[in-house]
PDB file of C-alpha atoms and ligand atoms in Angstrom:
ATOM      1  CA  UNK A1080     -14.567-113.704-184.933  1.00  0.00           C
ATOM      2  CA  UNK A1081     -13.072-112.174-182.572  1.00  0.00           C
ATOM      3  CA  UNK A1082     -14.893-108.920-180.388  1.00  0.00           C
ATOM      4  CA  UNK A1083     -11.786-106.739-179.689  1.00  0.00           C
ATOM      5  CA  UNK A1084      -8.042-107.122-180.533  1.00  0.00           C
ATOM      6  CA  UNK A1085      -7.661-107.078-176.798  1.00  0.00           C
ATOM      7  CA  UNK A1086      -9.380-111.141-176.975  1.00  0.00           C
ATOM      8  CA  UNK A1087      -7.782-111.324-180.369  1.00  0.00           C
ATOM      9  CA  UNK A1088      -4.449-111.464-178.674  1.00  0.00           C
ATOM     10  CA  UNK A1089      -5.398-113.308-175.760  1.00  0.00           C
ATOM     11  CA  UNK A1090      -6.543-116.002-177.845  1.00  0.00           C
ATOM     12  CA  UNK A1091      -3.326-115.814-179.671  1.00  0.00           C
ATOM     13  CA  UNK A1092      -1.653-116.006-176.606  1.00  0.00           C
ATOM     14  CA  UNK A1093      -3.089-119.129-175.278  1.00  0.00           C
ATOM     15  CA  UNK A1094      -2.806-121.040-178.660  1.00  0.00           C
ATOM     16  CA  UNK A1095       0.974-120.305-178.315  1.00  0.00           C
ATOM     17  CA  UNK A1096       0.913-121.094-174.763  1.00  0.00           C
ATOM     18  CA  UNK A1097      -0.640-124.571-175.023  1.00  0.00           C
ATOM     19  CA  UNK A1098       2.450-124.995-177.460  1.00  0.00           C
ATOM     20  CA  UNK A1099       4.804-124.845-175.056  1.00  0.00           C
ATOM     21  CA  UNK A1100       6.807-127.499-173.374  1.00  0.00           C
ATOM     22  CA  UNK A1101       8.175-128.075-169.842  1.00  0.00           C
ATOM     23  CA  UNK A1102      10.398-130.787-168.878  1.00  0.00           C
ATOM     24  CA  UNK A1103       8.520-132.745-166.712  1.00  0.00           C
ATOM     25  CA  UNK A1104       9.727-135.393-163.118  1.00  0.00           C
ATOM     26  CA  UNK A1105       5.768-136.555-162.846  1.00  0.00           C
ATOM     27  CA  UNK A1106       2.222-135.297-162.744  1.00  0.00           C
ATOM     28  CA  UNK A1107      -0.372-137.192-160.943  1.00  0.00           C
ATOM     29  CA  UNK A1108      -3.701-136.851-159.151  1.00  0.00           C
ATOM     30  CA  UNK A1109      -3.526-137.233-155.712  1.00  0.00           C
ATOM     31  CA  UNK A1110      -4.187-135.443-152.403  1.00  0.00           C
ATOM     32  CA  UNK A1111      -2.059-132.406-151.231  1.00  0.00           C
ATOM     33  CA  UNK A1112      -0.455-134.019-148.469  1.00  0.00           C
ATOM     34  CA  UNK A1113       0.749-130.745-146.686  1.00  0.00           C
ATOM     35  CA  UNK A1114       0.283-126.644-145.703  1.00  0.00           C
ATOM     36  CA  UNK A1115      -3.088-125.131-145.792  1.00  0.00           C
ATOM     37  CA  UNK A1116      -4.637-127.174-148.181  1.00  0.00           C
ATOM     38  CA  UNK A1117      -4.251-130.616-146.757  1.00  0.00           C
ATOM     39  CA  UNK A1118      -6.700-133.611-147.599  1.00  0.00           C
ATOM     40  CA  UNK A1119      -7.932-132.078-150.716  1.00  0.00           C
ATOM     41  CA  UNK A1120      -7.623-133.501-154.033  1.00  0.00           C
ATOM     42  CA  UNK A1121      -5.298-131.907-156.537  1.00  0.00           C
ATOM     43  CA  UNK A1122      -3.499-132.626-159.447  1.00  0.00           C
ATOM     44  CA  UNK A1123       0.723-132.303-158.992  1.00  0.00           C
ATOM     45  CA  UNK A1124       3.186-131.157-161.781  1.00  0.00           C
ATOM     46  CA  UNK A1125       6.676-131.569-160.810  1.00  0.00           C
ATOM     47  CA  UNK A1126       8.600-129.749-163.595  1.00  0.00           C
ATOM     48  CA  UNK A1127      12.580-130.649-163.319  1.00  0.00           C
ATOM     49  CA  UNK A1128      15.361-128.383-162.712  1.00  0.00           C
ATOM     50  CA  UNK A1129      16.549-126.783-158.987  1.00  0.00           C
ATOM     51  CA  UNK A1130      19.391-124.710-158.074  1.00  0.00           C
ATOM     52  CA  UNK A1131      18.963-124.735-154.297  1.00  0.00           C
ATOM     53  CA  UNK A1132      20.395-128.305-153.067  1.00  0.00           C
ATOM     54  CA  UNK A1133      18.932-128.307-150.223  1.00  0.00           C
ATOM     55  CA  UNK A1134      21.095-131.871-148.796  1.00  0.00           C
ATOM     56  CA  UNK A1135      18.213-133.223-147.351  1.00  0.00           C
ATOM     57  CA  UNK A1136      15.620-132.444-150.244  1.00  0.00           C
ATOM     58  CA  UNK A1137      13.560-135.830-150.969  1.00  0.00           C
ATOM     59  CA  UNK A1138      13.397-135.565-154.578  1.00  0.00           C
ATOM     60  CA  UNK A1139      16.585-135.064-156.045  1.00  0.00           C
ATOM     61  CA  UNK A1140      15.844-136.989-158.988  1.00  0.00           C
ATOM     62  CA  UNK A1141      14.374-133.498-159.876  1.00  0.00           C
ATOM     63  CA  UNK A1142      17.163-131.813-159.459  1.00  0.00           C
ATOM     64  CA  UNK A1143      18.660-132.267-163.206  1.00  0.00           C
ATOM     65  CA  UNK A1144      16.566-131.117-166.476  1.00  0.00           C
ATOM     66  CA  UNK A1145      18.299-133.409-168.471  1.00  0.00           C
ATOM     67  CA  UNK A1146      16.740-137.041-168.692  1.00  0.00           C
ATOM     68  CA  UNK A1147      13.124-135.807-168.422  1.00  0.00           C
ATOM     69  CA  UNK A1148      10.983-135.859-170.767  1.00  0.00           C
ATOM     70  CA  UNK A1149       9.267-132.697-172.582  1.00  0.00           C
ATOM     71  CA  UNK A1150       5.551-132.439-171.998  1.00  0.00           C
ATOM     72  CA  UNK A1151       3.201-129.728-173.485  1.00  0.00           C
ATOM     73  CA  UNK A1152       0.995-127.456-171.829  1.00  0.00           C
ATOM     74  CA  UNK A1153      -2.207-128.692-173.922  1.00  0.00           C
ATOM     75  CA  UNK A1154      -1.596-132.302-172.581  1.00  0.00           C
ATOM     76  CA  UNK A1155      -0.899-131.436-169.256  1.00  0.00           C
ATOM     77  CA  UNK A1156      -4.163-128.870-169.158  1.00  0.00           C
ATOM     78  CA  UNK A1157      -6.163-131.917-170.425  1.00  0.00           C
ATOM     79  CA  UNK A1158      -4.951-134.548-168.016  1.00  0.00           C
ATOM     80  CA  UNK A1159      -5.830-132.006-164.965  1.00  0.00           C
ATOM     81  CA  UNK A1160      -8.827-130.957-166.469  1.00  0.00           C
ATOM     82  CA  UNK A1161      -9.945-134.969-166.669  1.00  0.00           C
ATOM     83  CA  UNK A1162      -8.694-135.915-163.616  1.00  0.00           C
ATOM     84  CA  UNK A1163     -11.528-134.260-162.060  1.00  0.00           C
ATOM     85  CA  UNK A1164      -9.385-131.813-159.743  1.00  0.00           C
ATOM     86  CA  UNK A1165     -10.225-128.806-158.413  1.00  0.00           C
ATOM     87  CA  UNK A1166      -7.132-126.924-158.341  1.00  0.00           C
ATOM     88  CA  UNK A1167      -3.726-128.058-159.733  1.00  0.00           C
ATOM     89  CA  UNK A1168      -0.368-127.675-157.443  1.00  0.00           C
ATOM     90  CA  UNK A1169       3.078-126.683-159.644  1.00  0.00           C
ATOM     91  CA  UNK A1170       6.041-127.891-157.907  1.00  0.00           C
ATOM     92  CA  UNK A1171       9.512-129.037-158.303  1.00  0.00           C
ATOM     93  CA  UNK A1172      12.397-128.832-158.509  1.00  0.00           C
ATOM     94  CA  UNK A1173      12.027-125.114-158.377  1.00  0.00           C
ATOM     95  CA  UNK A1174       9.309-124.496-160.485  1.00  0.00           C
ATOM     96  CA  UNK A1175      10.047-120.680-160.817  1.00  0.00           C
ATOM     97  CA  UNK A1176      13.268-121.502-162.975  1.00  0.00           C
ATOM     98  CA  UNK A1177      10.965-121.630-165.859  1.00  0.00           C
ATOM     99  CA  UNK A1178       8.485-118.938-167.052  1.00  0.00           C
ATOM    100  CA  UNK A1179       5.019-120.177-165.802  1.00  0.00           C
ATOM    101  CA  UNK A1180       2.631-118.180-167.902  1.00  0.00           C
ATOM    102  CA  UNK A1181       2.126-119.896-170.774  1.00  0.00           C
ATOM    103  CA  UNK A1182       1.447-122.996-168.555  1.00  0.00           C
ATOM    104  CA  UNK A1183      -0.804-121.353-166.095  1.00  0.00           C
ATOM    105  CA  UNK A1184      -2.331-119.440-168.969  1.00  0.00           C
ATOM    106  CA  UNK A1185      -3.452-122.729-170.396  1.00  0.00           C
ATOM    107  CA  UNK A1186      -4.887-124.256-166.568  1.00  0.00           C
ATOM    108  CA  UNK A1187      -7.069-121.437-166.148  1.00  0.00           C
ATOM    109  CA  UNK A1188      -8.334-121.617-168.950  1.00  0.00           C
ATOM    110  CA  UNK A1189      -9.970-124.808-168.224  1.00  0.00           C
ATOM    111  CA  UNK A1190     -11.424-123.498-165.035  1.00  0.00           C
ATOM    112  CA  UNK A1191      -8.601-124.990-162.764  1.00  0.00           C
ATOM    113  CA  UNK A1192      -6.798-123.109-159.812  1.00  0.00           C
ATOM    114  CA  UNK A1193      -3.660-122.974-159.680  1.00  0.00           C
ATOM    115  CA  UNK A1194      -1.255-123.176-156.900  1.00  0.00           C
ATOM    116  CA  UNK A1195       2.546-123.307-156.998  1.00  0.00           C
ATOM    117  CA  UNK A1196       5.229-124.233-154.398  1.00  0.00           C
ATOM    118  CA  UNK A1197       8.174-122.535-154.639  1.00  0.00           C
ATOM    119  CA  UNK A1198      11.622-121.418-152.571  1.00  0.00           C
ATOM    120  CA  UNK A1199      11.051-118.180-153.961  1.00  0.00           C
ATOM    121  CA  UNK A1200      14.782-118.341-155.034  1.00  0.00           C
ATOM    122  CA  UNK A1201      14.103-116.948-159.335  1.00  0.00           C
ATOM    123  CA  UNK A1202      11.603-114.743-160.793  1.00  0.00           C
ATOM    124  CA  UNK A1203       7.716-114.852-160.423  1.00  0.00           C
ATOM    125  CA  UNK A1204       6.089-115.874-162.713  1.00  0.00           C
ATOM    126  CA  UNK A1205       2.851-116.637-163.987  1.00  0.00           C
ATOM    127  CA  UNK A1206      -1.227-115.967-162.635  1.00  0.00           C
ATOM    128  CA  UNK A1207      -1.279-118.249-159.503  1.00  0.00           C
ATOM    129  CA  UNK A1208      -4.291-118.404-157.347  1.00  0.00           C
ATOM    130  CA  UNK A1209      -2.034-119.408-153.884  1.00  0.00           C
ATOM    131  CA  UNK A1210       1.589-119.106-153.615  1.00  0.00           C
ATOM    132  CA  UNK A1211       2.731-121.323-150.923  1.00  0.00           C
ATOM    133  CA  UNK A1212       6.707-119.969-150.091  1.00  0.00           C
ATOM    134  CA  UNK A1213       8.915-122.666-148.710  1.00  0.00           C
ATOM    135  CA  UNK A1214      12.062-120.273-148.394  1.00  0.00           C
ATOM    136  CA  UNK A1215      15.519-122.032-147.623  1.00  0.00           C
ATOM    137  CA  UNK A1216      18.802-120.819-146.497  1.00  0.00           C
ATOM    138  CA  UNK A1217      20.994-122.303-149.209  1.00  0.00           C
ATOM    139  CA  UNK A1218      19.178-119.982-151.626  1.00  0.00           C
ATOM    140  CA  UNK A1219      17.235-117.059-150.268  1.00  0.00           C
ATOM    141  CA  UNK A1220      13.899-115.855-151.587  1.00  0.00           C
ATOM    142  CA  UNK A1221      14.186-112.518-153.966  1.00  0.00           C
ATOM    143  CA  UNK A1222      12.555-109.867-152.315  1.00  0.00           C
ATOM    144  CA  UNK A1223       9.821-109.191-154.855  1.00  0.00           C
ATOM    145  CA  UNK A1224       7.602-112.560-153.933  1.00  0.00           C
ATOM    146  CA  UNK A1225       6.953-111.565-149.980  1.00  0.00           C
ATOM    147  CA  UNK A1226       4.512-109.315-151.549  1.00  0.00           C
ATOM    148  CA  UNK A1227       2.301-112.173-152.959  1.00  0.00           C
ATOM    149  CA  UNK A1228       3.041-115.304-150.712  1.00  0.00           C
ATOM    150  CA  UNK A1229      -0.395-116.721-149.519  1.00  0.00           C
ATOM    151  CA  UNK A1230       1.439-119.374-147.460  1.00  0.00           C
ATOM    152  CA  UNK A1231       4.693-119.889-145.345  1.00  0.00           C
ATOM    153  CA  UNK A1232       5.590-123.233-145.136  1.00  0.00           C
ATOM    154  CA  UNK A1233       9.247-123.621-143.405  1.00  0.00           C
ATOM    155  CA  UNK A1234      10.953-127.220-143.007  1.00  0.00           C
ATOM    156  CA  UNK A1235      12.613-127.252-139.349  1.00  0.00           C
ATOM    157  CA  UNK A1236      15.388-129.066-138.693  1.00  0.00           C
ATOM    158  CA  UNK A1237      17.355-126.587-135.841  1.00  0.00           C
ATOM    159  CA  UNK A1238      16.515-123.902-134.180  1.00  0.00           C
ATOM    160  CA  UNK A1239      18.651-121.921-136.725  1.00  0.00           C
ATOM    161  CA  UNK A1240      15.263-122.432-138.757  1.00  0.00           C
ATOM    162  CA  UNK A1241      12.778-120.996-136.588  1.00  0.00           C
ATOM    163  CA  UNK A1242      14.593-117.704-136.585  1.00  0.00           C
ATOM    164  CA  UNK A1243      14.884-118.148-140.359  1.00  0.00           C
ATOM    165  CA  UNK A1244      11.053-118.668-139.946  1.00  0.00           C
ATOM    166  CA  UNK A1245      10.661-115.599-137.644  1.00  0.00           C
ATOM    167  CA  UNK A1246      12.624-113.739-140.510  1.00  0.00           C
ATOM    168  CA  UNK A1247      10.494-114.895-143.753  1.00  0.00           C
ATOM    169  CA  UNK A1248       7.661-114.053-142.022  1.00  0.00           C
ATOM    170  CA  UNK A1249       8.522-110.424-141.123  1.00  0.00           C
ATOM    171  CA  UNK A1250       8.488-109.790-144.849  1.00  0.00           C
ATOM    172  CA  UNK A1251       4.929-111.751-145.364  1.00  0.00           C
ATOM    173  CA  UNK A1252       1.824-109.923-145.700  1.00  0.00           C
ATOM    174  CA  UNK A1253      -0.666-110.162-142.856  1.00  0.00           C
ATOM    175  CA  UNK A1254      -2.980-112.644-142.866  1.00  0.00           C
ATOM    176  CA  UNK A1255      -0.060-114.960-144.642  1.00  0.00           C
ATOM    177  CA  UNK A1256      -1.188-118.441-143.608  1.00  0.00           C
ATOM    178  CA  UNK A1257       2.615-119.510-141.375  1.00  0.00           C
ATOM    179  CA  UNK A1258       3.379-122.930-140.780  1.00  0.00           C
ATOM    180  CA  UNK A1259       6.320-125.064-139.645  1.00  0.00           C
ATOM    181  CA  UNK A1260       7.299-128.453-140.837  1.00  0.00           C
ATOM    182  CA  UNK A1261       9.218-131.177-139.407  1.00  0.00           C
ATOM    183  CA  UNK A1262      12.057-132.732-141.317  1.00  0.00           C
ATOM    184  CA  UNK A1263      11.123-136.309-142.038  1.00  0.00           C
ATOM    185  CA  UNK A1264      14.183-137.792-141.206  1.00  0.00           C
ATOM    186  CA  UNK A1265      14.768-135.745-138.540  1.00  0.00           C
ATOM    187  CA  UNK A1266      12.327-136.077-135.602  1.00  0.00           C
ATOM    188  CA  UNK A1267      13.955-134.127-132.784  1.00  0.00           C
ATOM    189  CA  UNK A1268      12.241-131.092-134.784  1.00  0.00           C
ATOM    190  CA  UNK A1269       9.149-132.362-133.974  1.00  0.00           C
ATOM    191  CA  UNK A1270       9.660-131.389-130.215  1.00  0.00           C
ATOM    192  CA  UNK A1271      10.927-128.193-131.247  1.00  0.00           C
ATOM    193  CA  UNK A1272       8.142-127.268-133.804  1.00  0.00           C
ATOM    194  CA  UNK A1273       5.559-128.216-130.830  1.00  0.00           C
ATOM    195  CA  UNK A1274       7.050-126.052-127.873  1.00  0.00           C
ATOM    196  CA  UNK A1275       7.877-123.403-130.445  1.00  0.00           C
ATOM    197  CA  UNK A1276       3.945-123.103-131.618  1.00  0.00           C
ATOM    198  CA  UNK A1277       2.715-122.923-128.347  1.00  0.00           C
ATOM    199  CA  UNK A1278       4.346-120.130-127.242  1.00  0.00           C
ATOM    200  CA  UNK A1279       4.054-118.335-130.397  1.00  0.00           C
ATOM    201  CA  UNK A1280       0.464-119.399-131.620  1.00  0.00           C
ATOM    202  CA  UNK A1281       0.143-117.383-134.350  1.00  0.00           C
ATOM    203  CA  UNK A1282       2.173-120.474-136.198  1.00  0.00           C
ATOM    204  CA  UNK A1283       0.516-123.803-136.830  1.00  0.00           C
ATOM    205  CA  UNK A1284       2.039-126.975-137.797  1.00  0.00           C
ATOM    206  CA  UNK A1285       2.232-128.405-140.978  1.00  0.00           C
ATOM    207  CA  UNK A1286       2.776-132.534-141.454  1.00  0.00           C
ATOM    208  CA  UNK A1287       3.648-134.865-144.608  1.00  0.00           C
ATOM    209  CA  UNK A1288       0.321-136.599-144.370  1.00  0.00           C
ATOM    210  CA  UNK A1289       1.117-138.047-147.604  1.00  0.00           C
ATOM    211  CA  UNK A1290       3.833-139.777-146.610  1.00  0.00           C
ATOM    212  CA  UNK A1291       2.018-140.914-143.261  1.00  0.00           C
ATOM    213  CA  UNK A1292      -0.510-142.139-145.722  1.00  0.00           C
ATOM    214  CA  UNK A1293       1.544-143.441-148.008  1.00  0.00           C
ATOM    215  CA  UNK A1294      -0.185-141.658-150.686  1.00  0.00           C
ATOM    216  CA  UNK A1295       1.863-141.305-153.596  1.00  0.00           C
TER     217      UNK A1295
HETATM  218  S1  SF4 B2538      14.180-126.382-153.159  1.00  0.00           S
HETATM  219 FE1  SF4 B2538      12.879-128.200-153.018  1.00  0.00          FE
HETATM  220  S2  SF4 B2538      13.425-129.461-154.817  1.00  0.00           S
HETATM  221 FE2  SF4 B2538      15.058-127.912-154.562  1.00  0.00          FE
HETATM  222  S3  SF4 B2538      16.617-128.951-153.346  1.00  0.00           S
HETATM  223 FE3  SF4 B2538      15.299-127.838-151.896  1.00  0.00          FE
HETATM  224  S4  SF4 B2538      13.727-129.319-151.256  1.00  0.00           S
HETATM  225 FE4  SF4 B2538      14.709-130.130-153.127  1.00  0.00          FE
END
């Protein structure tokens, strides 16, 4: 029975949405490895598909929908939910090329937070608990997500990307967490990121721990 229609169609809503299927690179538990939540355990879902080519993005085999396979909501909500995790982190690819409601409909529904990582580049979508904006220059951020970003996390490779930084974060509302990464493969940023964060302190430094780690 249900108490109002309102529930009625909420309920609806969630059967439908724990129906739907995502094409899927890899979910796993693990620990986020970078930005403001470091060392704490999550569970990743990398859906496939991204239109921004970044050349020196480390997981092009995401890149493509094609060739992945098709997962349900209700399956991935259950392995999260048993996995133990406290939040769950929706990446890519560009996870914003799909429509994330009916997937984040389903986490919270199970009690998990949800976090996404995203270039900003297509539509929000969704109810996410921490938006963590990784903006890049080959495909700009709409305007509509500054509004909501919790996080900046920019990857550094020249100082062409600090002002890029400088510029994302202009748009960012206050209290927006802002962090620069180094490029893996390209540690000359490193000295850059350092001198650029002491002079302007109200940046910190983010780091692939993971990968330091090597935790998959
Ligand atoms: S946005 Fe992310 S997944 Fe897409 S190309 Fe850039 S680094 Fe790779």
């Amino acid at each position: 029975m249900f108490k109002t229609d309102e529930q009625a169609d909420l309920l609806t809503d969630l059967d439908q949405a724990m129906e739907t299927e995502y094409p899927i690179v890899e979910h796993f538990y693990t620990i986020q490895g970078e930005g403001a939540h470091t060392g704490r355990a999550s569970y990743f879902i990398r859906t496939a598909g991204c239109d921004v080519n970044c050349w020196w993005c480390d997981v092009k085999e995401s890149w493509e929908e094609e060739g992945h396979p098709k997962m349900k909501v209700k399956d991935l909500v259950q392995l999260a939910k048993e996995s133990g995790a406290p939040f769950v982190v929706i990446t890519g690819g560009e996870p914003l090329l799909h429509d994330l409601l009916p997937l984040t409909l389903g986490l919270k529904s199970e009690g998990l937070q949800v976090h996404i990582e995203t270039s900003g580049s297509s539509p929000l979508s969704g109810q996410l608990d921490w938006i963590t904006l990784s903006p890049k220059r080959f495909k700009k951020p709409t305007e509509e997500v500054f509004a909501y970003v919790d996080e900046l996390k920019v990857v550094v490779l020249t100082n062409k990307d600090l002002k890029w930084a400088e510029d994302n974060a202009a748009k960012c509302p206050d209290g927006t967490r802002l962090l620069l990464q180094p490029e893996w493969d390209t540690p000359k940023s490193i000295e850059l990121i350092v001198d650029y964060v002491k002079e302007n302190p109200e940046w910190g430094i983010s780091l692939q721990t993971h990968k330091f780690l090597k935790v998959p």
